[in-house]
XYZ file of C-alpha atoms in Angstrom:
235
model
C 84.239 -4.639 5.602
C 81.684 -1.876 5.539
C 84.500 0.665 5.717
C 86.290 -0.932 2.758
C 83.395 -1.699 0.415
C 80.924 0.741 1.840
C 77.263 0.215 2.590
C 74.870 -0.551 -0.205
C 72.362 2.207 -0.441
C 68.717 1.254 -0.515
C 66.986 2.140 -3.733
C 64.360 4.734 -3.393
C 60.899 3.563 -4.410
C 59.750 4.883 -7.758
C 57.448 7.866 -7.604
C 53.801 7.131 -7.724
C 51.430 8.516 -10.284
C 49.987 10.944 -7.793
C 53.446 12.246 -6.849
C 54.383 12.786 -10.472
C 51.052 14.470 -11.193
C 51.430 16.814 -8.205
C 54.952 17.783 -9.264
C 53.874 18.562 -12.821
C 50.905 20.579 -11.570
C 53.218 22.706 -9.428
C 55.450 23.363 -12.404
C 52.432 24.308 -14.462
C 51.317 26.800 -11.788
C 54.781 28.369 -11.840
C 54.656 28.733 -15.612
C 51.187 30.288 -15.388
C 52.494 32.912 -12.959
C 55.299 33.832 -15.359
C 52.847 34.128 -18.252
C 50.656 36.458 -16.196
C 53.632 38.722 -15.412
C 54.580 38.849 -19.082
C 50.970 39.743 -19.994
C 51.149 42.709 -17.605
C 54.444 43.826 -19.163
C 53.010 43.505 -22.668
C 50.049 45.662 -21.691
C 52.420 48.380 -20.458
C 54.396 48.290 -23.708
C 51.177 48.494 -25.691
C 50.219 51.724 -23.931
C 53.708 53.160 -24.517
C 53.528 52.366 -28.239
C 50.182 54.216 -28.468
C 51.602 57.292 -26.709
C 54.973 57.344 -28.571
C 55.313 58.969 -31.970
C 56.603 56.872 -34.816
C 60.348 56.847 -34.790
C 63.350 55.315 -33.020
C 61.745 55.502 -29.581
C 58.648 53.662 -30.711
C 60.771 51.056 -32.507
C 62.721 50.428 -29.301
C 59.510 49.853 -27.348
C 58.290 47.507 -30.030
C 61.564 45.521 -29.860
C 61.199 45.069 -26.107
C 57.569 44.014 -26.604
C 58.620 41.476 -29.223
C 61.176 39.983 -26.822
C 58.556 39.685 -24.081
C 56.104 38.146 -26.515
C 58.678 35.490 -27.510
C 59.182 34.599 -23.851
C 55.436 34.329 -23.400
C 55.102 31.995 -26.379
C 57.921 29.817 -24.983
C 56.225 29.578 -21.588
C 52.900 28.817 -23.236
C 54.525 25.919 -25.095
C 55.953 24.590 -21.819
C 52.559 24.950 -20.176
C 50.871 23.017 -22.973
C 53.468 20.258 -22.676
C 52.923 20.060 -18.921
C 49.158 19.903 -19.427
C 49.604 17.018 -21.849
C 51.772 15.163 -19.330
C 49.201 15.738 -16.606
C 46.462 14.441 -18.889
C 48.474 11.284 -19.627
C 49.108 10.714 -15.936
C 45.411 11.156 -15.193
C 44.554 8.534 -17.788
C 47.073 6.097 -16.316
C 45.773 6.814 -12.807
C 42.212 6.216 -13.942
C 43.179 2.918 -15.554
C 45.114 1.887 -12.448
C 42.198 2.696 -10.163
C 39.898 0.745 -12.477
C 42.148 -2.304 -12.248
C 42.240 -2.014 -8.442
C 38.446 -1.828 -8.357
C 38.260 -4.892 -10.599
C 40.623 -6.778 -8.281
C 38.518 -5.891 -5.250
C 35.364 -6.898 -7.101
C 36.868 -10.248 -8.074
C 38.018 -10.838 -4.496
C 34.541 -10.028 -3.161
C 32.925 -12.319 -5.737
C 35.251 -15.176 -4.865
C 34.500 -14.769 -1.166
C 30.757 -14.603 -1.827
C 30.953 -17.634 -4.124
C 32.765 -19.647 -1.459
C 30.239 -18.636 1.186
C 27.341 -19.442 -1.131
C 28.707 -22.901 -1.842
C 28.952 -23.561 1.879
C 25.356 -22.459 2.384
C 24.112 -24.550 -0.523
C 25.542 -27.663 1.105
C 23.085 -27.248 3.974
C 20.092 -26.670 1.670
C 18.949 -29.512 -0.571
C 16.305 -29.344 -3.258
C 14.915 -32.732 -2.219
C 14.391 -31.479 1.337
C 12.531 -28.428 0.026
C 10.297 -30.599 -2.175
C 9.533 -32.925 0.749
C 8.715 -29.927 2.932
C 6.366 -28.543 0.293
C 4.611 -31.904 -0.028
C 4.158 -32.121 3.741
C 2.756 -28.590 3.838
C 0.253 -29.433 1.089
C -0.856 -32.554 2.975
C -1.286 -30.546 6.168
C -3.340 -27.933 4.338
C -5.591 -30.634 2.890
C -6.101 -32.173 6.337
C -6.843 -28.733 7.781
C -9.445 -28.090 5.076
C -11.112 -31.414 5.782
C -11.202 -30.629 9.505
C -12.763 -27.207 8.890
C -15.330 -28.689 6.516
C -16.228 -31.383 9.021
C -16.600 -28.908 11.863
C -18.741 -26.579 9.717
C -21.227 -29.295 8.743
C -24.887 -28.563 9.680
C -26.847 -31.223 11.548
C -30.399 -30.019 10.764
C -30.199 -29.429 7.007
C -31.176 -32.509 4.975
C -28.642 -33.697 2.454
C -31.130 -35.325 0.035
C -32.320 -32.040 -1.584
C -31.353 -31.897 -5.220
C -31.477 -29.057 -7.732
C -34.906 -30.063 -9.122
C -36.499 -29.836 -5.670
C -34.926 -26.431 -5.141
C -36.213 -25.070 -8.441
C -39.703 -26.464 -7.766
C -39.783 -24.751 -4.380
C -38.715 -21.447 -5.928
C -41.391 -21.712 -8.644
C -44.108 -22.390 -6.049
C -42.964 -19.419 -3.975
C -43.043 -17.180 -7.034
C -46.599 -18.322 -7.923
C -47.779 -17.691 -4.362
C -46.296 -14.189 -4.375
C -47.993 -13.438 -7.707
C -51.537 -14.212 -6.355
C -51.232 -12.169 -3.168
C -51.638 -8.406 -2.857
C -48.470 -6.405 -3.531
C -46.658 -9.675 -4.277
C -46.386 -10.583 -0.558
C -47.703 -13.958 0.699
C -50.529 -13.949 3.179
C -48.439 -15.496 5.907
C -45.984 -12.582 5.589
C -48.687 -9.847 5.691
C -49.514 -8.166 9.061
C -52.647 -9.380 10.888
C -55.636 -6.963 10.955
C -58.156 -7.309 13.815
C -61.802 -7.124 12.698
C -64.373 -5.136 14.639
C -66.476 -7.982 16.030
C -68.786 -5.613 17.923
C -69.841 -3.826 14.748
C -70.237 -7.101 12.845
C -72.410 -8.757 15.607
C -74.451 -5.566 16.399
C -74.092 -6.083 20.177
C -75.286 -3.398 22.677
C -72.758 -1.360 24.519
C -71.661 -2.425 27.984
C -73.304 -0.750 31.033
C -71.523 2.171 32.580
C -71.936 0.890 36.192
C -74.736 3.298 37.276
C -78.385 2.089 37.137
C -81.007 4.393 35.688
C -83.558 5.810 38.176
C -87.188 5.787 37.081
C -88.973 9.108 36.765
C -90.963 10.227 39.831
C -88.940 8.073 42.174
C -86.271 9.502 44.369
C -83.200 7.636 45.412
C -83.723 6.461 48.960
C -80.064 6.077 49.637
C -77.404 8.718 49.406
C -74.331 8.144 47.318
C -70.740 9.097 47.999
C -68.406 10.861 45.589
C -67.670 7.578 43.816
C -71.352 6.878 43.084
C -71.625 4.043 45.639
C -74.449 3.889 48.267
C -73.445 5.155 51.671
C -73.547 2.900 54.671
C -75.934 4.189 57.416
C -74.251 5.048 60.701
C -75.672 3.758 63.991
C -76.377 6.334 66.701
C -75.929 5.697 70.398
C -78.602 6.986 72.698
C -77.837 7.720 76.304
């Protein structure tokens, strides 16, 4: 059967935008090369026209230059057309890429939305409110515990504001009557010279005075004490 009817050929896939754009760009490069060659030829003819005297020879050079110039204009028109096609393809490619980005964004948003819904099922607002209420109760209990533990046992609790202000007023009056504004019980103690006030005689120095005309019968050592007599042994 294949020999009779033949084999159906598979259709080639249509060219993509990038393939078409690459092909047109190559054609444009080829046209640019031709325009450059024609520019070089026109420059040569221009120099020949300057060096040739007016006449048939100069007219012949001008005719060849006109022919080259027409070819250049034709290639320039083709190049402009190719540039316009490339610009259109670039716009279509940009729009196509934008649509692909939008599709990927929508797919990502759908996936994130599905995942978020699954997570929200495990988190309930009522549970969060109950947790916050429990935390507030625990903080209140903790504050009461700290206040109870920080209570002082020796400070009386029956002192009111009037008693405090009366105490401060009395302290201020006491400081105003003392020297330099300092109460007497806060000033340093100064010892008085009792000996000068009582006019008492000075204490003895430890060495008795010897009357005049009387010699000391006992010798004294270097410390001023009487020496002890030594006994002598006779044989």
